């Protein structure tokens, strides 16, 4: 009799657990299509791609553009079948050199205008599909060392070109000397018509950054997206619940859109204002980075008129030692910056460093350690 009751109880637990799982799937914000697109592109080093971009040309042909920073090769592959349409070799030195290629980000504006930012050369180069560098813009390193941050360009931190202006997000770490975070220049604007380089005064870190040291990097990062319908940029700091919306002229709005995955009240890793290894170790700050959640990339989806704001979740030492992957979540925000919903994303087999949006939805690169010549993507289709 006891065995029968045990089997009945086990059945009901199994039944209701599966029902709950199905309900959770149905309540999900996205319909996920794993392995929706796979491209075979020899030489891309797919597991170490710093920057990718999906483009559509005037004839509606779609391409995936990838830059292998280790080899200096830029690939332009058909989104339809992965066939390489163009492959261009770039170099660090010489008349067409881009500078140090490590962590180089790019913007493929068109075949005659491809912008490369050399992270360790503080230089933005304008090149064409033939590999010829036509113009270089130097970001003054002296200004960066004193009052301003330095550009940080990658898939999740793209370059934007609007009219004659080029916009680059910047980053300055907490272990670098910063007298007042609220006065730090965080966005560089380059005017191509006159070559002027300026730091925008519109987007500022919150005064909370002056309360101490907030880890090494993640809380200090700045992400952005551009809405072509409104002509406005939206910026998101790693530590800030608020979104900063601006045209970099006269418009500036701050709207609080706090995620439930980020605590309302935040506390620094140390109350020390200036980093000193004698008082605070880098290991302590790095552990703070990993174990505390932070706001991550933000994308505008012009096809559904919504924003996707990602969060890195806490990643404990035990999880890292057990080789469990970093967890991520996403908030879906409407055009008026109201929160529609949010959820934790599946964390196995994805590279959240490479994502983009098109007519079908949100695409996230899949991890594939077996083949570095293959780039695979899952499609996340918003249910609305």
Short mmCIF file of the C-alpha atoms (twelve columns), coordinates in Angstrom:
data_MODEL
# 
_entry.id   MODEL 
# 
loop_
_atom_site.group_PDB 
_atom_site.id 
_atom_site.type_symbol 
_atom_site.label_atom_id 
_atom_site.label_alt_id 
_atom_site.label_comp_id 
_atom_site.label_asym_id 
_atom_site.label_seq_id 
_atom_site.Cartn_x 
_atom_site.Cartn_y 
_atom_site.Cartn_z 
_atom_site.pdbx_PDB_model_num 
ATOM 1   C CA . UNK A 1   0.000  0.000  0.000   1 
ATOM 2   C CA . UNK A 2   2.868  2.321  0.895   1 
ATOM 3   C CA . UNK A 3   4.511  1.622  -2.472  1 
ATOM 4   C CA . UNK A 4   1.291  2.501  -4.333  1 
ATOM 5   C CA . UNK A 5   0.987  5.808  -2.463  1 
ATOM 6   C CA . UNK A 6   4.630  6.551  -3.246  1 
ATOM 7   C CA . UNK A 7   4.082  5.923  -6.966  1 
ATOM 8   C CA . UNK A 8   0.945  8.075  -6.973  1 
ATOM 9   C CA . UNK A 9   2.788  10.900 -5.200  1 
ATOM 10  C CA . UNK A 10  5.705  10.635 -7.624  1 
ATOM 11  C CA . UNK A 11  3.287  10.759 -10.563 1 
ATOM 12  C CA . UNK A 12  1.614  13.946 -9.313  1 
ATOM 13  C CA . UNK A 13  4.983  15.626 -8.633  1 
ATOM 14  C CA . UNK A 14  6.138  14.735 -12.152 1 
ATOM 15  C CA . UNK A 15  2.824  15.853 -13.676 1 
ATOM 16  C CA . UNK A 16  2.667  19.239 -11.950 1 
ATOM 17  C CA . UNK A 17  6.374  19.921 -12.454 1 
ATOM 18  C CA . UNK A 18  5.983  19.389 -16.190 1 
ATOM 19  C CA . UNK A 19  2.853  21.521 -16.227 1 
ATOM 20  C CA . UNK A 20  4.761  24.293 -14.451 1 
ATOM 21  C CA . UNK A 21  7.616  24.005 -16.959 1 
ATOM 22  C CA . UNK A 22  5.178  24.249 -19.847 1 
ATOM 23  C CA . UNK A 23  3.476  27.241 -18.249 1 
ATOM 24  C CA . UNK A 24  6.842  28.960 -17.832 1 
ATOM 25  C CA . UNK A 25  7.646  28.315 -21.489 1 
ATOM 26  C CA . UNK A 26  4.300  29.757 -22.519 1 
ATOM 27  C CA . UNK A 27  4.867  32.806 -20.302 1 
ATOM 28  C CA . UNK A 28  8.268  33.442 -21.853 1 
ATOM 29  C CA . UNK A 29  8.776  36.703 -23.704 1 
ATOM 30  C CA . UNK A 30  10.495 34.929 -26.589 1 
ATOM 31  C CA . UNK A 31  10.045 31.973 -28.869 1 
ATOM 32  C CA . UNK A 32  13.539 30.501 -29.193 1 
ATOM 33  C CA . UNK A 33  14.711 28.844 -32.417 1 
ATOM 34  C CA . UNK A 34  18.116 27.207 -31.719 1 
ATOM 35  C CA . UNK A 35  20.483 26.755 -34.654 1 
ATOM 36  C CA . UNK A 36  18.267 28.873 -36.889 1 
ATOM 37  C CA . UNK A 37  21.232 30.087 -38.945 1 
ATOM 38  C CA . UNK A 38  24.642 28.471 -39.457 1 
ATOM 39  C CA . UNK A 39  27.338 29.908 -41.717 1 
ATOM 40  C CA . UNK A 40  30.551 28.107 -42.656 1 
ATOM 41  C CA . UNK A 41  33.238 30.804 -43.053 1 
ATOM 42  C CA . UNK A 42  36.839 29.517 -43.022 1 
ATOM 43  C CA . UNK A 43  39.254 31.668 -41.041 1 
ATOM 44  C CA . UNK A 44  36.821 33.640 -38.856 1 
ATOM 45  C CA . UNK A 45  37.900 32.223 -35.461 1 
ATOM 46  C CA . UNK A 46  34.234 32.230 -34.418 1 
ATOM 47  C CA . UNK A 47  34.729 31.675 -30.684 1 
ATOM 48  C CA . UNK A 48  36.891 34.779 -30.338 1 
ATOM 49  C CA . UNK A 49  35.071 37.314 -32.483 1 
ATOM 50  C CA . UNK A 50  35.327 40.780 -30.956 1 
ATOM 51  C CA . UNK A 51  32.939 42.398 -33.442 1 
ATOM 52  C CA . UNK A 52  30.319 41.321 -35.976 1 
ATOM 53  C CA . UNK A 53  27.653 43.282 -37.851 1 
ATOM 54  C CA . UNK A 54  24.679 42.279 -40.009 1 
ATOM 55  C CA . UNK A 55  23.993 44.653 -42.901 1 
ATOM 56  C CA . UNK A 56  21.467 45.039 -45.704 1 
ATOM 57  C CA . UNK A 57  22.479 46.705 -48.966 1 
ATOM 58  C CA . UNK A 58  20.331 48.762 -51.339 1 
ATOM 59  C CA . UNK A 59  19.325 45.671 -53.370 1 
ATOM 60  C CA . UNK A 60  18.128 44.008 -50.095 1 
ATOM 61  C CA . UNK A 61  21.043 41.570 -50.114 1 
ATOM 62  C CA . UNK A 62  21.978 40.689 -46.526 1 
ATOM 63  C CA . UNK A 63  25.479 40.041 -45.250 1 
ATOM 64  C CA . UNK A 64  27.241 39.189 -42.046 1 
ATOM 65  C CA . UNK A 65  30.447 41.209 -41.660 1 
ATOM 66  C CA . UNK A 66  33.108 39.796 -39.318 1 
ATOM 67  C CA . UNK A 67  36.584 40.989 -38.412 1 
ATOM 68  C CA . UNK A 68  39.278 38.583 -37.225 1 
ATOM 69  C CA . UNK A 69  41.526 40.828 -35.130 1 
ATOM 70  C CA . UNK A 70  44.238 38.151 -34.970 1 
ATOM 71  C CA . UNK A 71  44.661 37.793 -38.730 1 
ATOM 72  C CA . UNK A 72  43.471 41.272 -39.741 1 
ATOM 73  C CA . UNK A 73  40.960 39.838 -42.201 1 
ATOM 74  C CA . UNK A 74  37.520 41.339 -42.763 1 
ATOM 75  C CA . UNK A 75  34.901 38.897 -44.082 1 
ATOM 76  C CA . UNK A 76  31.679 39.842 -45.847 1 
ATOM 77  C CA . UNK A 77  29.559 36.682 -46.038 1 
ATOM 78  C CA . UNK A 78  26.117 36.151 -47.541 1 
ATOM 79  C CA . UNK A 79  23.509 35.795 -44.792 1 
ATOM 80  C CA . UNK A 80  21.621 33.452 -47.117 1 
ATOM 81  C CA . UNK A 81  24.264 30.747 -47.537 1 
ATOM 82  C CA . UNK A 82  27.507 31.942 -45.917 1 
ATOM 83  C CA . UNK A 83  29.297 32.365 -49.244 1 
ATOM 84  C CA . UNK A 84  32.176 34.821 -48.861 1 
ATOM 85  C CA . UNK A 85  31.441 37.801 -51.101 1 
ATOM 86  C CA . UNK A 86  34.492 39.833 -50.040 1 
ATOM 87  C CA . UNK A 87  37.555 39.099 -47.932 1 
ATOM 88  C CA . UNK A 88  39.927 41.985 -47.220 1 
ATOM 89  C CA . UNK A 89  43.328 41.843 -45.542 1 
ATOM 90  C CA . UNK A 90  44.164 44.739 -43.235 1 
ATOM 91  C CA . UNK A 91  47.459 45.390 -41.479 1 
ATOM 92  C CA . UNK A 92  48.571 47.221 -38.375 1 
ATOM 93  C CA . UNK A 93  51.442 49.083 -40.081 1 
ATOM 94  C CA . UNK A 94  52.143 50.748 -43.401 1 
ATOM 95  C CA . UNK A 95  50.273 53.405 -45.414 1 
ATOM 96  C CA . UNK A 96  47.037 51.446 -45.012 1 
ATOM 97  C CA . UNK A 97  47.728 50.311 -41.466 1 
ATOM 98  C CA . UNK A 98  44.973 50.448 -38.845 1 
ATOM 99  C CA . UNK A 99  47.305 50.450 -35.835 1 
ATOM 100 C CA . UNK A 100 47.254 47.770 -33.157 1 
ATOM 101 C CA . UNK A 101 44.547 45.305 -34.258 1 
ATOM 102 C CA . UNK A 102 43.896 43.811 -30.814 1 
ATOM 103 C CA . UNK A 103 40.291 44.525 -29.765 1 
ATOM 104 C CA . UNK A 104 39.672 46.561 -32.925 1 
ATOM 105 C CA . UNK A 105 35.999 47.369 -33.501 1 
ATOM 106 C CA . UNK A 106 34.413 48.542 -36.738 1 
ATOM 107 C CA . UNK A 107 31.380 50.030 -38.452 1 
ATOM 108 C CA . UNK A 108 30.566 48.827 -41.983 1 
ATOM 109 C CA . UNK A 109 28.658 51.880 -43.238 1 
ATOM 110 C CA . UNK A 110 28.987 50.908 -46.904 1 
ATOM 111 C CA . UNK A 111 31.679 49.464 -49.176 1 
ATOM 112 C CA . UNK A 112 33.407 52.837 -49.458 1 
ATOM 113 C CA . UNK A 113 33.134 53.711 -45.769 1 
ATOM 114 C CA . UNK A 114 34.315 51.172 -43.216 1 
ATOM 115 C CA . UNK A 115 35.402 52.649 -39.884 1 
ATOM 116 C CA . UNK A 116 37.922 50.855 -37.661 1 
ATOM 117 C CA . UNK A 117 38.779 51.927 -34.136 1 
ATOM 118 C CA . UNK A 118 42.180 50.816 -32.817 1 
ATOM 119 C CA . UNK A 119 41.692 50.505 -29.064 1 
ATOM 120 C CA . UNK A 120 45.394 50.776 -28.281 1 
ATOM 121 C CA . UNK A 121 46.221 53.403 -30.888 1 
ATOM 122 C CA . UNK A 122 43.397 55.830 -30.002 1 
ATOM 123 C CA . UNK A 123 42.770 56.114 -33.753 1 
ATOM 124 C CA . UNK A 124 39.632 55.876 -35.902 1 
ATOM 125 C CA . UNK A 125 40.468 54.956 -39.516 1 
ATOM 126 C CA . UNK A 126 38.174 55.283 -42.521 1 
ATOM 127 C CA . UNK A 127 38.857 52.561 -45.116 1 
ATOM 128 C CA . UNK A 128 37.138 50.996 -48.126 1 
ATOM 129 C CA . UNK A 129 36.405 47.429 -49.213 1 
ATOM 130 C CA . UNK A 130 39.707 47.356 -51.141 1 
ATOM 131 C CA . UNK A 131 41.688 47.803 -47.933 1 
ATOM 132 C CA . UNK A 132 42.710 51.405 -48.608 1 
ATOM 133 C CA . UNK A 133 42.755 53.741 -45.597 1 
ATOM 134 C CA . UNK A 134 41.489 57.169 -46.652 1 
ATOM 135 C CA . UNK A 135 41.355 59.153 -43.408 1 
ATOM 136 C CA . UNK A 136 42.481 58.847 -39.805 1 
ATOM 137 C CA . UNK A 137 41.084 60.626 -36.761 1 
ATOM 138 C CA . UNK A 138 43.344 60.757 -33.726 1 
ATOM 139 C CA . UNK A 139 41.757 60.773 -30.282 1 
ATOM 140 C CA . UNK A 140 44.085 62.864 -28.090 1 
ATOM 141 C CA . UNK A 141 45.594 60.531 -25.492 1 
ATOM 142 C CA . UNK A 142 46.476 63.436 -23.160 1 
ATOM 143 C CA . UNK A 143 42.799 64.344 -22.788 1 
ATOM 144 C CA . UNK A 144 41.954 60.691 -22.116 1 
ATOM 145 C CA . UNK A 145 44.563 60.465 -19.370 1 
ATOM 146 C CA . UNK A 146 43.174 63.509 -17.538 1 
ATOM 147 C CA . UNK A 147 39.475 64.292 -17.914 1 
ATOM 148 C CA . UNK A 148 37.900 61.817 -20.268 1 
ATOM 149 C CA . UNK A 149 37.244 58.166 -20.986 1 
ATOM 150 C CA . UNK A 150 38.536 56.293 -24.032 1 
ATOM 151 C CA . UNK A 151 36.485 54.688 -26.828 1 
ATOM 152 C CA . UNK A 152 35.455 51.061 -26.413 1 
ATOM 153 C CA . UNK A 153 34.067 49.524 -29.618 1 
ATOM 154 C CA . UNK A 154 32.703 45.992 -30.055 1 
ATOM 155 C CA . UNK A 155 29.475 44.235 -31.132 1 
ATOM 156 C CA . UNK A 156 27.637 45.317 -27.978 1 
ATOM 157 C CA . UNK A 157 29.140 48.825 -28.157 1 
ATOM 158 C CA . UNK A 158 28.837 49.781 -31.829 1 
ATOM 159 C CA . UNK A 159 29.912 52.936 -33.616 1 
ATOM 160 C CA . UNK A 160 26.999 55.042 -34.867 1 
ATOM 161 C CA . UNK A 161 27.087 57.364 -37.882 1 
ATOM 162 C CA . UNK A 162 24.277 59.925 -38.053 1 
ATOM 163 C CA . UNK A 163 24.632 62.616 -40.704 1 
ATOM 164 C CA . UNK A 164 28.212 63.950 -40.667 1 
ATOM 165 C CA . UNK A 165 28.794 62.782 -37.098 1 
ATOM 166 C CA . UNK A 166 30.338 59.571 -35.768 1 
ATOM 167 C CA . UNK A 167 29.551 58.561 -32.178 1 
ATOM 168 C CA . UNK A 168 31.750 56.319 -30.019 1 
ATOM 169 C CA . UNK A 169 30.998 55.036 -26.508 1 
ATOM 170 C CA . UNK A 170 33.783 55.421 -23.978 1 
ATOM 171 C CA . UNK A 171 35.046 53.627 -20.884 1 
ATOM 172 C CA . UNK A 172 37.232 54.540 -17.937 1 
ATOM 173 C CA . UNK A 173 37.913 52.044 -15.174 1 
ATOM 174 C CA . UNK A 174 37.533 52.710 -11.479 1 
ATOM 175 C CA . UNK A 175 41.167 51.856 -10.771 1 
ATOM 176 C CA . UNK A 176 42.179 54.817 -12.947 1 
ATOM 177 C CA . UNK A 177 42.282 58.196 -11.223 1 
ATOM 178 C CA . UNK A 178 38.965 60.012 -11.624 1 
ATOM 179 C CA . UNK A 179 38.495 63.154 -9.567  1 
ATOM 180 C CA . UNK A 180 34.750 63.439 -10.219 1 
ATOM 181 C CA . UNK A 181 32.807 60.817 -12.177 1 
ATOM 182 C CA . UNK A 182 29.975 63.253 -12.916 1 
ATOM 183 C CA . UNK A 183 32.355 65.440 -14.960 1 
ATOM 184 C CA . UNK A 184 33.800 62.622 -17.062 1 
ATOM 185 C CA . UNK A 185 33.380 62.779 -20.843 1 
ATOM 186 C CA . UNK A 186 31.754 59.492 -21.898 1 
ATOM 187 C CA . UNK A 187 30.874 59.875 -25.589 1 
ATOM 188 C CA . UNK A 188 33.134 61.044 -28.403 1 
ATOM 189 C CA . UNK A 189 31.626 62.785 -31.420 1 
ATOM 190 C CA . UNK A 190 33.699 63.166 -34.589 1 
ATOM 191 C CA . UNK A 191 32.418 65.616 -37.188 1 
ATOM 192 C CA . UNK A 192 33.576 64.300 -40.568 1 
ATOM 193 C CA . UNK A 193 32.848 67.561 -42.362 1 
ATOM 194 C CA . UNK A 194 35.487 69.474 -40.381 1 
ATOM 195 C CA . UNK A 195 37.435 66.709 -38.604 1 
ATOM 196 C CA . UNK A 196 36.692 68.050 -35.132 1 
ATOM 197 C CA . UNK A 197 36.765 65.618 -32.208 1 
ATOM 198 C CA . UNK A 198 34.757 66.484 -29.108 1 
ATOM 199 C CA . UNK A 199 33.516 64.880 -25.900 1 
ATOM 200 C CA . UNK A 200 29.776 65.191 -25.418 1 
ATOM 201 C CA . UNK A 201 28.703 66.833 -22.170 1 
ATOM 202 C CA . UNK A 202 25.239 65.284 -22.365 1 
ATOM 203 C CA . UNK A 203 25.796 61.814 -20.888 1 
ATOM 204 C CA . UNK A 204 27.229 61.760 -17.357 1 
ATOM 205 C CA . UNK A 205 27.847 59.106 -14.754 1 
ATOM 206 C CA . UNK A 206 25.658 59.364 -11.656 1 
ATOM 207 C CA . UNK A 207 27.140 60.734 -8.428  1 
ATOM 208 C CA . UNK A 208 26.885 57.221 -6.910  1 
ATOM 209 C CA . UNK A 209 30.124 56.448 -8.748  1 
ATOM 210 C CA . UNK A 210 31.897 58.884 -6.412  1 
ATOM 211 C CA . UNK A 211 30.925 56.794 -3.365  1 
ATOM 212 C CA . UNK A 212 33.757 54.298 -3.727  1 
ATOM 213 C CA . UNK A 213 35.262 51.635 -5.965  1 
ATOM 214 C CA . UNK A 214 32.757 49.510 -7.917  1 
ATOM 215 C CA . UNK A 215 34.868 46.613 -9.044  1 
ATOM 216 C CA . UNK A 216 37.256 46.618 -11.995 1 
ATOM 217 C CA . UNK A 217 35.130 47.130 -15.092 1 
ATOM 218 C CA . UNK A 218 31.549 45.887 -15.428 1 
ATOM 219 C CA . UNK A 219 29.810 48.533 -13.319 1 
ATOM 220 C CA . UNK A 220 31.670 51.296 -15.160 1 
ATOM 221 C CA . UNK A 221 30.721 50.261 -18.682 1 
ATOM 222 C CA . UNK A 222 28.483 52.329 -20.942 1 
ATOM 223 C CA . UNK A 223 26.215 50.858 -23.632 1 
ATOM 224 C CA . UNK A 224 24.019 52.600 -26.174 1 
ATOM 225 C CA . UNK A 225 21.635 52.269 -29.086 1 
ATOM 226 C CA . UNK A 226 20.167 54.672 -31.641 1 
ATOM 227 C CA . UNK A 227 16.516 55.095 -32.613 1 
ATOM 228 C CA . UNK A 228 16.313 56.371 -36.228 1 
ATOM 229 C CA . UNK A 229 12.592 57.083 -35.804 1 
ATOM 230 C CA . UNK A 230 13.135 59.655 -33.055 1 
ATOM 231 C CA . UNK A 231 16.743 60.626 -33.786 1 
ATOM 232 C CA . UNK A 232 17.607 59.914 -30.148 1 
ATOM 233 C CA . UNK A 233 20.356 57.862 -28.510 1 
ATOM 234 C CA . UNK A 234 19.691 55.786 -25.398 1 
ATOM 235 C CA . UNK A 235 22.563 55.160 -22.991 1 
ATOM 236 C CA . UNK A 236 22.798 52.636 -20.166 1 
ATOM 237 C CA . UNK A 237 25.533 52.552 -17.496 1 
ATOM 238 C CA . UNK A 238 26.403 49.306 -15.738 1 
ATOM 239 C CA . UNK A 239 25.562 50.733 -12.323 1 
ATOM 240 C CA . UNK A 240 22.660 53.050 -13.156 1 
ATOM 241 C CA . UNK A 241 18.948 52.127 -13.061 1 
ATOM 242 C CA . UNK A 242 18.254 55.160 -15.259 1 
ATOM 243 C CA . UNK A 243 18.354 55.297 -19.032 1 
ATOM 244 C CA . UNK A 244 19.806 58.492 -20.545 1 
ATOM 245 C CA . UNK A 245 18.028 59.625 -23.716 1 
ATOM 246 C CA . UNK A 246 19.605 62.407 -25.768 1 
ATOM 247 C CA . UNK A 247 20.155 63.894 -29.220 1 
ATOM 248 C CA . UNK A 248 23.537 65.259 -28.078 1 
ATOM 249 C CA . UNK A 249 22.222 68.764 -28.682 1 
ATOM 250 C CA . UNK A 250 19.442 70.053 -26.461 1 
ATOM 251 C CA . UNK A 251 17.399 66.993 -25.495 1 
ATOM 252 C CA . UNK A 252 18.323 64.999 -22.396 1 
ATOM 253 C CA . UNK A 253 15.923 62.829 -20.402 1 
ATOM 254 C CA . UNK A 254 16.665 60.401 -17.593 1 
ATOM 255 C CA . UNK A 255 14.083 57.676 -17.080 1 
ATOM 256 C CA . UNK A 256 14.288 55.070 -14.357 1 
ATOM 257 C CA . UNK A 257 13.723 51.539 -15.655 1 
ATOM 258 C CA . UNK A 258 14.986 49.323 -12.856 1 
ATOM 259 C CA . UNK A 259 15.250 45.616 -13.467 1 
ATOM 260 C CA . UNK A 260 14.139 43.226 -10.734 1 
ATOM 261 C CA . UNK A 261 17.437 41.446 -11.340 1 
ATOM 262 C CA . UNK A 262 19.382 44.475 -10.028 1 
ATOM 263 C CA . UNK A 263 18.937 45.494 -6.350  1 
ATOM 264 C CA . UNK A 264 17.398 48.913 -5.709  1 
ATOM 265 C CA . UNK A 265 20.146 49.893 -3.293  1 
ATOM 266 C CA . UNK A 266 23.716 49.288 -4.394  1 
ATOM 267 C CA . UNK A 267 26.931 49.222 -2.361  1 
ATOM 268 C CA . UNK A 268 30.524 49.579 -3.599  1 
ATOM 269 C CA . UNK A 269 33.289 47.009 -3.281  1 
ATOM 270 C CA . UNK A 270 35.216 49.529 -1.207  1 
ATOM 271 C CA . UNK A 271 34.534 53.025 0.104   1 
ATOM 272 C CA . UNK A 272 38.032 54.056 -0.941  1 
ATOM 273 C CA . UNK A 273 37.680 56.832 -3.528  1 
ATOM 274 C CA . UNK A 274 41.035 56.242 -5.211  1 
ATOM 275 C CA . UNK A 275 42.469 52.819 -5.999  1 
ATOM 276 C CA . UNK A 276 45.544 51.802 -4.038  1 
ATOM 277 C CA . UNK A 277 46.758 48.166 -4.106  1 
ATOM 278 C CA . UNK A 278 47.892 48.609 -0.514  1 
ATOM 279 C CA . UNK A 279 44.285 49.182 0.573   1 
ATOM 280 C CA . UNK A 280 42.198 47.264 -1.986  1 
ATOM 281 C CA . UNK A 281 43.404 44.332 -4.069  1 
ATOM 282 C CA . UNK A 282 42.560 43.908 -7.732  1 
ATOM 283 C CA . UNK A 283 41.435 40.370 -6.877  1 
ATOM 284 C CA . UNK A 284 38.815 41.775 -4.501  1 
ATOM 285 C CA . UNK A 285 37.549 44.176 -7.166  1 
ATOM 286 C CA . UNK A 286 37.461 41.437 -9.789  1 
ATOM 287 C CA . UNK A 287 35.462 39.171 -7.490  1 
ATOM 288 C CA . UNK A 288 33.018 42.055 -6.984  1 
ATOM 289 C CA . UNK A 289 32.712 42.311 -10.785 1 
ATOM 290 C CA . UNK A 290 31.816 38.660 -11.126 1 
ATOM 291 C CA . UNK A 291 29.538 38.221 -8.133  1 
ATOM 292 C CA . UNK A 292 27.381 41.334 -8.538  1 
ATOM 293 C CA . UNK A 293 24.805 41.906 -11.296 1 
ATOM 294 C CA . UNK A 294 25.188 44.825 -13.690 1 
ATOM 295 C CA . UNK A 295 23.328 46.339 -16.612 1 
ATOM 296 C CA . UNK A 296 24.749 45.186 -19.914 1 
ATOM 297 C CA . UNK A 297 24.053 45.891 -23.604 1 
ATOM 298 C CA . UNK A 298 20.988 47.731 -24.910 1 
ATOM 299 C CA . UNK A 299 19.494 47.302 -28.400 1 
ATOM 300 C CA . UNK A 300 16.702 49.115 -30.211 1 
ATOM 301 C CA . UNK A 301 14.402 46.902 -32.305 1 
ATOM 302 C CA . UNK A 302 12.975 49.208 -34.972 1 
ATOM 303 C CA . UNK A 303 10.741 46.452 -36.359 1 
ATOM 304 C CA . UNK A 304 8.830  45.992 -33.104 1 
ATOM 305 C CA . UNK A 305 9.563  49.459 -31.660 1 
ATOM 306 C CA . UNK A 306 10.972 48.120 -28.390 1 
ATOM 307 C CA . UNK A 307 14.273 48.145 -26.533 1 
ATOM 308 C CA . UNK A 308 16.146 45.105 -25.191 1 
ATOM 309 C CA . UNK A 309 18.224 45.896 -22.115 1 
ATOM 310 C CA . UNK A 310 20.422 43.028 -20.956 1 
ATOM 311 C CA . UNK A 311 21.770 42.313 -17.489 1 
ATOM 312 C CA . UNK A 312 24.764 40.245 -16.399 1 
ATOM 313 C CA . UNK A 313 23.696 38.342 -13.302 1 
ATOM 314 C CA . UNK A 314 25.830 37.447 -10.312 1 
ATOM 315 C CA . UNK A 315 28.385 34.718 -11.077 1 
ATOM 316 C CA . UNK A 316 29.657 33.156 -7.878  1 
ATOM 317 C CA . UNK A 317 33.108 31.702 -7.341  1 
ATOM 318 C CA . UNK A 318 31.537 28.246 -6.965  1 
ATOM 319 C CA . UNK A 319 29.734 28.586 -10.296 1 
ATOM 320 C CA . UNK A 320 32.933 29.643 -12.029 1 
ATOM 321 C CA . UNK A 321 34.956 26.813 -10.488 1 
ATOM 322 C CA . UNK A 322 32.253 24.348 -11.571 1 
ATOM 323 C CA . UNK A 323 32.527 25.785 -15.134 1 
ATOM 324 C CA . UNK A 324 28.921 26.894 -15.063 1 
ATOM 325 C CA . UNK A 325 28.362 29.712 -17.585 1 
ATOM 326 C CA . UNK A 326 27.617 33.332 -16.787 1 
ATOM 327 C CA . UNK A 327 23.875 33.986 -16.527 1 
ATOM 328 C CA . UNK A 328 22.081 36.806 -18.346 1 
ATOM 329 C CA . UNK A 329 18.616 38.364 -18.236 1 
ATOM 330 C CA . UNK A 330 16.800 40.815 -20.485 1 
ATOM 331 C CA . UNK A 331 14.219 43.561 -20.019 1 
ATOM 332 C CA . UNK A 332 11.855 44.408 -22.884 1 
ATOM 333 C CA . UNK A 333 10.982 48.113 -22.815 1 
ATOM 334 C CA . UNK A 334 8.410  49.886 -24.996 1 
ATOM 335 C CA . UNK A 335 9.004  53.007 -27.101 1 
ATOM 336 C CA . UNK A 336 7.962  55.245 -24.186 1 
ATOM 337 C CA . UNK A 337 10.400 53.440 -21.863 1 
ATOM 338 C CA . UNK A 338 7.792  51.490 -19.934 1 
ATOM 339 C CA . UNK A 339 8.840  48.022 -18.830 1 
ATOM 340 C CA . UNK A 340 6.903  45.349 -20.749 1 
ATOM 341 C CA . UNK A 341 8.518  42.362 -19.067 1 
ATOM 342 C CA . UNK A 342 11.807 40.685 -18.230 1 
ATOM 343 C CA . UNK A 343 13.214 37.220 -17.787 1 
ATOM 344 C CA . UNK A 344 16.383 35.241 -17.308 1 
ATOM 345 C CA . UNK A 345 17.720 33.819 -20.558 1 
ATOM 346 C CA . UNK A 346 18.969 30.274 -21.167 1 
ATOM 347 C CA . UNK A 347 22.671 30.376 -20.402 1 
ATOM 348 C CA . UNK A 348 24.043 27.234 -21.993 1 
ATOM 349 C CA . UNK A 349 25.675 27.452 -25.396 1 
ATOM 350 C CA . UNK A 350 25.400 31.197 -26.088 1 
ATOM 351 C CA . UNK A 351 27.875 34.008 -26.631 1 
ATOM 352 C CA . UNK A 352 26.085 37.105 -25.389 1 
ATOM 353 C CA . UNK A 353 28.982 39.205 -26.667 1 
ATOM 354 C CA . UNK A 354 27.632 38.905 -30.228 1 
ATOM 355 C CA . UNK A 355 23.977 39.815 -30.789 1 
ATOM 356 C CA . UNK A 356 22.019 41.789 -33.376 1 
ATOM 357 C CA . UNK A 357 18.435 42.568 -34.399 1 
ATOM 358 C CA . UNK A 358 16.713 42.250 -37.776 1 
ATOM 359 C CA . UNK A 359 13.188 41.846 -39.181 1 
ATOM 360 C CA . UNK A 360 12.833 38.361 -37.699 1 
ATOM 361 C CA . UNK A 361 13.942 39.226 -34.182 1 
ATOM 362 C CA . UNK A 362 16.946 39.071 -31.882 1 
ATOM 363 C CA . UNK A 363 19.858 36.858 -32.911 1 
ATOM 364 C CA . UNK A 364 22.420 35.553 -30.414 1 
ATOM 365 C CA . UNK A 365 25.581 33.695 -31.407 1 
ATOM 366 C CA . UNK A 366 25.895 30.118 -30.225 1 
ATOM 367 C CA . UNK A 367 29.120 28.721 -28.782 1 
ATOM 368 C CA . UNK A 368 30.741 26.034 -30.915 1 
ATOM 369 C CA . UNK A 369 34.142 24.954 -29.649 1 
ATOM 370 C CA . UNK A 370 34.223 22.113 -32.169 1 
ATOM 371 C CA . UNK A 371 34.507 24.303 -35.256 1 
ATOM 372 C CA . UNK A 372 35.985 27.807 -35.277 1 
ATOM 373 C CA . UNK A 373 35.080 28.222 -38.956 1 
ATOM 374 C CA . UNK A 374 31.370 28.003 -38.176 1 
ATOM 375 C CA . UNK A 375 29.152 30.838 -36.906 1 
ATOM 376 C CA . UNK A 376 25.761 29.677 -35.631 1 
ATOM 377 C CA . UNK A 377 22.937 31.806 -34.269 1 
ATOM 378 C CA . UNK A 378 19.709 31.246 -32.367 1 
ATOM 379 C CA . UNK A 379 16.701 33.404 -33.144 1 
ATOM 380 C CA . UNK A 380 14.764 34.910 -30.230 1 
ATOM 381 C CA . UNK A 381 11.359 35.998 -31.584 1 
ATOM 382 C CA . UNK A 382 9.474  38.391 -29.320 1 
ATOM 383 C CA . UNK A 383 5.914  37.240 -28.598 1 
ATOM 384 C CA . UNK A 384 3.907  40.393 -29.252 1 
# 
